[in-house]
Amino acid sequence: MLVDRVVPIAHKRLASIGYDAPLLEAARLLGGSSDLVVVCGPDGLLKGVITKTDIVRQVGRCQGSTCQIAVSSVMTEDVVICRPTDWLHDVWSIMKERRLKNIPVTDAESRPIGVLNARDALEALMLEVEQEETLLRDYVMCVGYR
């Protein structure tokens, strides 16, 4: 199964913010239902991500006007991404290995199109296994054959 199969769900999870936006704006987005905010440059391409951990780490260091900094100063730039043409099982393995809860989904030009959540990936993989099991059982029992 390709990541493309879960892109509609991943698209609903996408929260993005401009590269020069204030950190407070990212905190507001993360205060809602988002666990990961994708940071985009003026060209709309992915430049990094911000998590709640990044926000808390920066707030712990705040002194005076340092809380007024742009998200670009706090974001993680080395981001693991996936594309709709990637195999979901391979992406799941990377998420598991690196203990990632979310991973951005980008198009070929690195424009964000969604955020894949580990739970959504696992549910899709489990559904695929259940479907294969049903097909195999039906084959062995000759269901649908004359």
Short mmCIF file of N, CA and C in Angstrom, two decimals:
data_model
loop_
_atom_site.label_atom_id
_atom_site.label_comp_id
_atom_site.label_asym_id
_atom_site.label_seq_id
_atom_site.Cartn_x
_atom_site.Cartn_y
_atom_site.Cartn_z
N MET A 1 0.85 -1.17 0.00
CA MET A 1 0.00 0.00 0.00
C MET A 1 0.90 1.24 0.00
N LEU A 2 0.52 2.19 -0.83
CA LEU A 2 1.28 3.43 -0.92
C LEU A 2 0.72 4.48 0.05
N VAL A 3 1.56 5.44 0.39
CA VAL A 3 1.16 6.55 1.26
C VAL A 3 -0.02 7.30 0.64
N ASP A 4 -0.10 7.30 -0.68
CA ASP A 4 -1.18 7.97 -1.40
C ASP A 4 -2.56 7.59 -0.86
N ARG A 5 -2.68 6.37 -0.37
CA ARG A 5 -3.96 5.86 0.13
C ARG A 5 -4.44 6.61 1.38
N VAL A 6 -3.51 7.14 2.17
CA VAL A 6 -3.88 7.85 3.41
C VAL A 6 -3.71 9.37 3.30
N VAL A 7 -3.40 9.87 2.11
CA VAL A 7 -3.22 11.31 1.94
C VAL A 7 -4.48 12.10 2.31
N PRO A 8 -5.71 11.64 1.99
CA PRO A 8 -6.88 12.42 2.40
C PRO A 8 -6.95 12.64 3.91
N ILE A 9 -6.60 11.64 4.69
CA ILE A 9 -6.59 11.78 6.15
C ILE A 9 -5.44 12.69 6.57
N ALA A 10 -4.28 12.49 5.95
CA ALA A 10 -3.09 13.30 6.27
C ALA A 10 -3.33 14.78 5.93
N HIS A 11 -4.07 15.02 4.85
CA HIS A 11 -4.34 16.41 4.45
C HIS A 11 -5.14 17.15 5.52
N LYS A 12 -6.05 16.44 6.19
CA LYS A 12 -6.86 17.06 7.25
C LYS A 12 -6.01 17.46 8.45
N ARG A 13 -4.88 16.78 8.64
CA ARG A 13 -4.00 17.07 9.78
C ARG A 13 -2.99 18.18 9.49
N LEU A 14 -2.93 18.64 8.26
CA LEU A 14 -1.92 19.62 7.88
C LEU A 14 -2.19 20.99 8.51
N ALA A 15 -1.22 21.46 9.26
CA ALA A 15 -1.23 22.82 9.80
C ALA A 15 0.10 23.42 9.38
N SER A 16 0.05 24.53 8.66
CA SER A 16 1.29 25.14 8.18
C SER A 16 1.36 26.60 8.59
N ILE A 17 2.58 27.08 8.57
CA ILE A 17 2.84 28.45 9.02
C ILE A 17 4.00 29.00 8.19
N GLY A 18 4.03 30.30 8.03
CA GLY A 18 5.10 30.94 7.27
C GLY A 18 6.41 30.95 8.04
N TYR A 19 7.48 30.97 7.31
CA TYR A 19 8.84 30.93 7.84
C TYR A 19 9.13 32.07 8.83
N ASP A 20 8.58 33.25 8.57
CA ASP A 20 8.83 34.41 9.41
C ASP A 20 7.72 34.69 10.42
N ALA A 21 6.77 33.79 10.56
CA ALA A 21 5.67 33.98 11.51
C ALA A 21 6.20 33.97 12.94
N PRO A 22 5.53 34.68 13.84
CA PRO A 22 5.97 34.68 15.24
C PRO A 22 5.74 33.32 15.90
N LEU A 23 6.60 33.00 16.83
CA LEU A 23 6.51 31.74 17.55
C LEU A 23 5.16 31.57 18.24
N LEU A 24 4.58 32.67 18.70
CA LEU A 24 3.29 32.62 19.37
C LEU A 24 2.20 32.07 18.45
N GLU A 25 2.28 32.37 17.16
CA GLU A 25 1.30 31.86 16.21
C GLU A 25 1.41 30.34 16.08
N ALA A 26 2.63 29.83 16.07
CA ALA A 26 2.84 28.38 16.03
C ALA A 26 2.30 27.73 17.30
N ALA A 27 2.50 28.39 18.43
CA ALA A 27 1.99 27.86 19.71
C ALA A 27 0.47 27.77 19.67
N ARG A 28 -0.18 28.75 19.07
CA ARG A 28 -1.65 28.71 18.96
C ARG A 28 -2.10 27.53 18.11
N LEU A 29 -1.41 27.29 17.00
CA LEU A 29 -1.77 26.15 16.15
C LEU A 29 -1.57 24.83 16.88
N LEU A 30 -0.49 24.74 17.64
CA LEU A 30 -0.21 23.52 18.38
C LEU A 30 -1.13 23.34 19.58
N GLY A 31 -1.73 24.43 20.04
CA GLY A 31 -2.67 24.35 21.15
C GLY A 31 -3.98 23.72 20.76
N GLY A 32 -4.26 23.66 19.46
CA GLY A 32 -5.48 23.02 18.96
C GLY A 32 -5.28 21.52 18.85
N SER A 33 -5.68 20.97 17.73
CA SER A 33 -5.59 19.52 17.54
C SER A 33 -4.31 19.10 16.83
N SER A 34 -3.46 20.05 16.47
CA SER A 34 -2.22 19.72 15.75
C SER A 34 -1.10 19.32 16.70
N ASP A 35 -0.35 18.31 16.29
CA ASP A 35 0.84 17.88 17.04
C ASP A 35 2.11 18.33 16.34
N LEU A 36 1.98 18.77 15.09
CA LEU A 36 3.12 19.15 14.28
C LEU A 36 2.68 20.27 13.35
N VAL A 37 3.46 21.34 13.29
CA VAL A 37 3.20 22.43 12.37
C VAL A 37 4.32 22.46 11.35
N VAL A 38 3.93 22.47 10.09
CA VAL A 38 4.90 22.51 8.99
C VAL A 38 5.23 23.97 8.70
N VAL A 39 6.52 24.27 8.63
CA VAL A 39 6.98 25.63 8.35
C VAL A 39 7.34 25.72 6.87
N CYS A 40 6.74 26.71 6.19
CA CYS A 40 6.96 26.88 4.75
C CYS A 40 7.62 28.21 4.47
N GLY A 41 8.44 28.22 3.44
CA GLY A 41 9.05 29.46 2.97
C GLY A 41 8.07 30.23 2.10
N PRO A 42 8.46 31.40 1.63
CA PRO A 42 7.58 32.21 0.77
C PRO A 42 7.17 31.49 -0.51
N ASP A 43 7.98 30.52 -0.94
CA ASP A 43 7.68 29.75 -2.14
C ASP A 43 6.73 28.59 -1.88
N GLY A 44 6.32 28.40 -0.63
CA GLY A 44 5.40 27.32 -0.28
C GLY A 44 6.07 25.98 -0.05
N LEU A 45 7.39 25.95 -0.10
CA LEU A 45 8.13 24.70 0.10
C LEU A 45 8.41 24.48 1.58
N LEU A 46 8.47 23.23 1.98
CA LEU A 46 8.74 22.86 3.37
C LEU A 46 10.15 23.29 3.75
N LYS A 47 10.25 24.01 4.85
CA LYS A 47 11.55 24.45 5.37
C LYS A 47 11.89 23.79 6.70
N GLY A 48 10.87 23.32 7.43
CA GLY A 48 11.09 22.69 8.72
C GLY A 48 9.76 22.37 9.39
N VAL A 49 9.84 21.95 10.64
CA VAL A 49 8.64 21.65 11.43
C VAL A 49 8.82 22.18 12.85
N ILE A 50 7.70 22.42 13.49
CA ILE A 50 7.69 22.84 14.90
C ILE A 50 6.77 21.90 15.66
N THR A 51 7.22 21.46 16.82
CA THR A 51 6.40 20.62 17.70
C THR A 51 6.18 21.34 19.03
N LYS A 52 5.34 20.75 19.85
CA LYS A 52 5.10 21.32 21.18
C LYS A 52 6.39 21.34 21.99
N THR A 53 7.22 20.34 21.81
CA THR A 53 8.50 20.28 22.51
C THR A 53 9.39 21.46 22.15
N ASP A 54 9.40 21.83 20.87
CA ASP A 54 10.19 22.99 20.43
C ASP A 54 9.71 24.26 21.10
N ILE A 55 8.39 24.41 21.20
CA ILE A 55 7.80 25.60 21.82
C ILE A 55 8.17 25.66 23.30
N VAL A 56 7.98 24.55 24.00
CA VAL A 56 8.27 24.51 25.44
C VAL A 56 9.76 24.79 25.69
N ARG A 57 10.62 24.20 24.87
CA ARG A 57 12.06 24.42 25.03
C ARG A 57 12.40 25.91 24.89
N GLN A 58 11.79 26.57 23.90
CA GLN A 58 12.08 27.99 23.68
C GLN A 58 11.48 28.85 24.79
N VAL A 59 10.29 28.55 25.23
CA VAL A 59 9.66 29.34 26.30
C VAL A 59 10.49 29.23 27.58
N GLY A 60 11.09 28.08 27.81
CA GLY A 60 11.96 27.90 28.97
C GLY A 60 13.20 28.77 28.92
N ARG A 61 13.59 29.20 27.73
CA ARG A 61 14.77 30.05 27.56
C ARG A 61 14.42 31.53 27.41
N CYS A 62 13.14 31.85 27.38
CA CYS A 62 12.72 33.23 27.11
C CYS A 62 13.26 34.21 28.15
N GLN A 63 13.77 35.30 27.64
CA GLN A 63 14.20 36.42 28.48
C GLN A 63 13.88 37.68 27.71
N GLY A 64 13.03 38.48 28.25
CA GLY A 64 12.68 39.74 27.59
C GLY A 64 12.00 39.53 26.27
N SER A 65 12.62 40.00 25.19
CA SER A 65 11.98 39.97 23.88
C SER A 65 12.25 38.67 23.10
N THR A 66 12.93 37.70 23.69
CA THR A 66 13.25 36.49 22.93
C THR A 66 12.02 35.65 22.60
N CYS A 67 10.92 35.87 23.27
CA CYS A 67 9.70 35.13 22.93
C CYS A 67 9.03 35.70 21.69
N GLN A 68 9.55 36.77 21.17
CA GLN A 68 8.99 37.40 19.97
C GLN A 68 9.72 36.95 18.70
N ILE A 69 10.49 35.89 18.78
CA ILE A 69 11.27 35.45 17.63
C ILE A 69 10.40 34.73 16.61
N ALA A 70 10.94 34.58 15.41
CA ALA A 70 10.23 33.89 14.33
C ALA A 70 10.37 32.38 14.49
N VAL A 71 9.42 31.66 13.92
CA VAL A 71 9.46 30.20 14.00
C VAL A 71 10.73 29.63 13.35
N SER A 72 11.29 30.34 12.40
CA SER A 72 12.49 29.87 11.72
C SER A 72 13.67 29.70 12.68
N SER A 73 13.65 30.41 13.81
CA SER A 73 14.73 30.31 14.79
C SER A 73 14.60 29.08 15.69
N VAL A 74 13.42 28.51 15.71
CA VAL A 74 13.14 27.41 16.65
C VAL A 74 12.88 26.08 15.94
N MET A 75 12.49 26.14 14.69
CA MET A 75 12.05 24.94 13.97
C MET A 75 13.17 23.92 13.79
N THR A 76 12.76 22.70 13.58
CA THR A 76 13.67 21.62 13.22
C THR A 76 13.78 21.62 11.70
N GLU A 77 15.01 21.76 11.21
CA GLU A 77 15.20 21.85 9.77
C GLU A 77 15.46 20.50 9.12
N ASP A 78 16.07 19.58 9.85
CA ASP A 78 16.36 18.25 9.31
C ASP A 78 15.12 17.38 9.52
N VAL A 79 14.24 17.39 8.53
CA VAL A 79 12.93 16.76 8.66
C VAL A 79 12.85 15.49 7.84
N VAL A 80 12.32 14.44 8.45
CA VAL A 80 12.03 13.21 7.73
C VAL A 80 10.67 13.42 7.07
N ILE A 81 10.63 13.21 5.76
CA ILE A 81 9.37 13.38 5.02
C ILE A 81 9.04 12.09 4.29
N CYS A 82 7.84 12.04 3.78
CA CYS A 82 7.46 10.96 2.88
C CYS A 82 6.69 11.56 1.72
N ARG A 83 6.54 10.79 0.68
CA ARG A 83 5.82 11.22 -0.52
C ARG A 83 4.69 10.23 -0.80
N PRO A 84 3.67 10.63 -1.52
CA PRO A 84 2.56 9.73 -1.82
C PRO A 84 2.97 8.45 -2.53
N THR A 85 4.11 8.46 -3.21
CA THR A 85 4.58 7.28 -3.94
C THR A 85 5.42 6.33 -3.08
N ASP A 86 5.64 6.68 -1.82
CA ASP A 86 6.39 5.80 -0.91
C ASP A 86 5.49 4.68 -0.40
N TRP A 87 6.10 3.57 -0.08
CA TRP A 87 5.36 2.45 0.51
C TRP A 87 5.07 2.76 1.96
N LEU A 88 3.84 2.62 2.36
CA LEU A 88 3.43 2.94 3.73
C LEU A 88 4.17 2.08 4.75
N HIS A 89 4.41 0.84 4.42
CA HIS A 89 5.14 -0.04 5.35
C HIS A 89 6.55 0.49 5.61
N ASP A 90 7.21 0.99 4.57
CA ASP A 90 8.56 1.55 4.73
C ASP A 90 8.52 2.82 5.59
N VAL A 91 7.54 3.66 5.35
CA VAL A 91 7.39 4.89 6.14
C VAL A 91 7.11 4.54 7.59
N TRP A 92 6.25 3.55 7.82
CA TRP A 92 5.94 3.11 9.18
C TRP A 92 7.21 2.62 9.89
N SER A 93 8.05 1.89 9.17
CA SER A 93 9.31 1.39 9.75
C SER A 93 10.21 2.54 10.19
N ILE A 94 10.29 3.58 9.37
CA ILE A 94 11.10 4.76 9.71
C ILE A 94 10.52 5.46 10.93
N MET A 95 9.20 5.61 10.95
CA MET A 95 8.54 6.28 12.08
C MET A 95 8.80 5.50 13.37
N LYS A 96 8.70 4.19 13.28
CA LYS A 96 8.92 3.34 14.45
C LYS A 96 10.37 3.42 14.92
N GLU A 97 11.30 3.34 13.98
CA GLU A 97 12.73 3.36 14.29
C GLU A 97 13.14 4.68 14.93
N ARG A 98 12.62 5.78 14.41
CA ARG A 98 13.00 7.10 14.91
C ARG A 98 12.04 7.66 15.95
N ARG A 99 11.04 6.86 16.30
CA ARG A 99 10.04 7.24 17.31
C ARG A 99 9.33 8.54 16.95
N LEU A 100 8.87 8.61 15.72
CA LEU A 100 8.16 9.78 15.22
C LEU A 100 6.66 9.55 15.29
N LYS A 101 5.95 10.49 15.84
CA LYS A 101 4.50 10.39 15.93
C LYS A 101 3.84 10.91 14.66
N ASN A 102 4.48 11.86 14.01
CA ASN A 102 3.97 12.48 12.79
C ASN A 102 5.10 12.68 11.80
N ILE A 103 4.74 12.67 10.52
CA ILE A 103 5.73 12.90 9.48
C ILE A 103 5.03 13.66 8.34
N PRO A 104 5.66 14.74 7.86
CA PRO A 104 5.04 15.49 6.77
C PRO A 104 5.02 14.69 5.46
N VAL A 105 3.95 14.87 4.72
CA VAL A 105 3.83 14.29 3.38
C VAL A 105 3.98 15.45 2.40
N THR A 106 4.91 15.31 1.46
CA THR A 106 5.14 16.38 0.49
C THR A 106 4.98 15.85 -0.93
N ASP A 107 4.75 16.78 -1.85
CA ASP A 107 4.73 16.40 -3.26
C ASP A 107 6.17 16.35 -3.76
N ALA A 108 6.34 16.14 -5.05
CA ALA A 108 7.68 16.00 -5.62
C ALA A 108 8.52 17.27 -5.49
N GLU A 109 7.87 18.42 -5.38
CA GLU A 109 8.59 19.70 -5.26
C GLU A 109 8.80 20.11 -3.80
N SER A 110 8.45 19.27 -2.86
CA SER A 110 8.57 19.53 -1.41
C SER A 110 7.53 20.50 -0.87
N ARG A 111 6.38 20.57 -1.53
CA ARG A 111 5.25 21.34 -1.00
C ARG A 111 4.46 20.41 -0.08
N PRO A 112 4.18 20.83 1.15
CA PRO A 112 3.44 19.97 2.06
C PRO A 112 2.01 19.74 1.60
N ILE A 113 1.60 18.47 1.66
CA ILE A 113 0.22 18.13 1.29
C ILE A 113 -0.51 17.43 2.43
N GLY A 114 0.21 17.14 3.52
CA GLY A 114 -0.43 16.49 4.65
C GLY A 114 0.57 16.17 5.75
N VAL A 115 0.04 15.66 6.85
CA VAL A 115 0.86 15.19 7.96
C VAL A 115 0.35 13.80 8.31
N LEU A 116 1.21 12.81 8.12
CA LEU A 116 0.85 11.42 8.41
C LEU A 116 1.07 11.14 9.89
N ASN A 117 0.04 10.70 10.54
CA ASN A 117 0.09 10.35 11.96
C ASN A 117 0.34 8.85 12.07
N ALA A 118 1.12 8.44 13.06
CA ALA A 118 1.46 7.03 13.25
C ALA A 118 0.20 6.17 13.40
N ARG A 119 -0.79 6.67 14.10
CA ARG A 119 -2.03 5.91 14.30
C ARG A 119 -2.73 5.66 12.97
N ASP A 120 -2.79 6.68 12.11
CA ASP A 120 -3.43 6.53 10.81
C ASP A 120 -2.68 5.52 9.94
N ALA A 121 -1.35 5.58 9.98
CA ALA A 121 -0.53 4.64 9.21
C ALA A 121 -0.77 3.22 9.69
N LEU A 122 -0.78 3.02 10.98
CA LEU A 122 -0.97 1.69 11.54
C LEU A 122 -2.36 1.14 11.23
N GLU A 123 -3.37 1.99 11.34
CA GLU A 123 -4.74 1.55 11.01
C GLU A 123 -4.84 1.11 9.55
N ALA A 124 -4.23 1.86 8.65
CA ALA A 124 -4.27 1.51 7.22
C ALA A 124 -3.54 0.19 6.98
N LEU A 125 -2.40 0.01 7.63
CA LEU A 125 -1.66 -1.24 7.47
C LEU A 125 -2.43 -2.43 8.04
N MET A 126 -3.07 -2.23 9.17
CA MET A 126 -3.88 -3.30 9.77
C MET A 126 -5.06 -3.68 8.87
N LEU A 127 -5.70 -2.69 8.28
CA LEU A 127 -6.81 -2.93 7.38
C LEU A 127 -6.35 -3.73 6.17
N GLU A 128 -5.18 -3.40 5.66
CA GLU A 128 -4.64 -4.14 4.52
C GLU A 128 -4.41 -5.61 4.89
N VAL A 129 -3.87 -5.87 6.07
CA VAL A 129 -3.64 -7.24 6.53
C VAL A 129 -4.96 -7.98 6.68
N GLU A 130 -5.97 -7.33 7.23
CA GLU A 130 -7.29 -7.95 7.40
C GLU A 130 -7.90 -8.31 6.04
N GLN A 131 -7.74 -7.43 5.06
CA GLN A 131 -8.27 -7.70 3.72
C GLN A 131 -7.55 -8.89 3.08
N GLU A 132 -6.24 -8.95 3.24
CA GLU A 132 -5.47 -10.07 2.71
C GLU A 132 -5.89 -11.37 3.38
N GLU A 133 -6.12 -11.32 4.68
CA GLU A 133 -6.55 -12.50 5.43
C GLU A 133 -7.90 -12.99 4.92
N THR A 134 -8.81 -12.09 4.68
CA THR A 134 -10.14 -12.45 4.17
C THR A 134 -10.03 -13.09 2.79
N LEU A 135 -9.22 -12.49 1.91
CA LEU A 135 -9.03 -13.05 0.57
C LEU A 135 -8.44 -14.45 0.63
N LEU A 136 -7.45 -14.64 1.48
CA LEU A 136 -6.81 -15.94 1.61
C LEU A 136 -7.79 -16.98 2.15
N ARG A 137 -8.55 -16.60 3.16
CA ARG A 137 -9.54 -17.52 3.74
C ARG A 137 -10.57 -17.92 2.69
N ASP A 138 -11.06 -16.92 1.93
CA ASP A 138 -12.04 -17.22 0.89
C ASP A 138 -11.45 -18.13 -0.18
N TYR A 139 -10.20 -17.92 -0.51
CA TYR A 139 -9.53 -18.76 -1.51
C TYR A 139 -9.43 -20.20 -1.02
N VAL A 140 -8.98 -20.38 0.22
CA VAL A 140 -8.80 -21.71 0.79
C VAL A 140 -10.14 -22.43 0.92
N MET A 141 -11.18 -21.72 1.24
CA MET A 141 -12.51 -22.32 1.43
C MET A 141 -13.31 -22.38 0.13
N CYS A 142 -12.69 -21.95 -0.96
CA CYS A 142 -13.33 -21.95 -2.29
C CYS A 142 -14.61 -21.11 -2.32
N VAL A 143 -14.65 -20.05 -1.54
CA VAL A 143 -15.81 -19.16 -1.52
C VAL A 143 -15.80 -18.37 -2.82
N GLY A 144 -16.95 -18.39 -3.52
CA GLY A 144 -17.06 -17.61 -4.74
C GLY A 144 -16.59 -18.36 -5.97
N TYR A 145 -16.19 -19.63 -5.82
CA TYR A 145 -15.75 -20.43 -6.96
C TYR A 145 -16.74 -21.56 -7.20
N ARG A 146 -16.86 -22.00 -8.44
CA ARG A 146 -17.77 -23.11 -8.77
C ARG A 146 -16.99 -24.28 -9.25
#
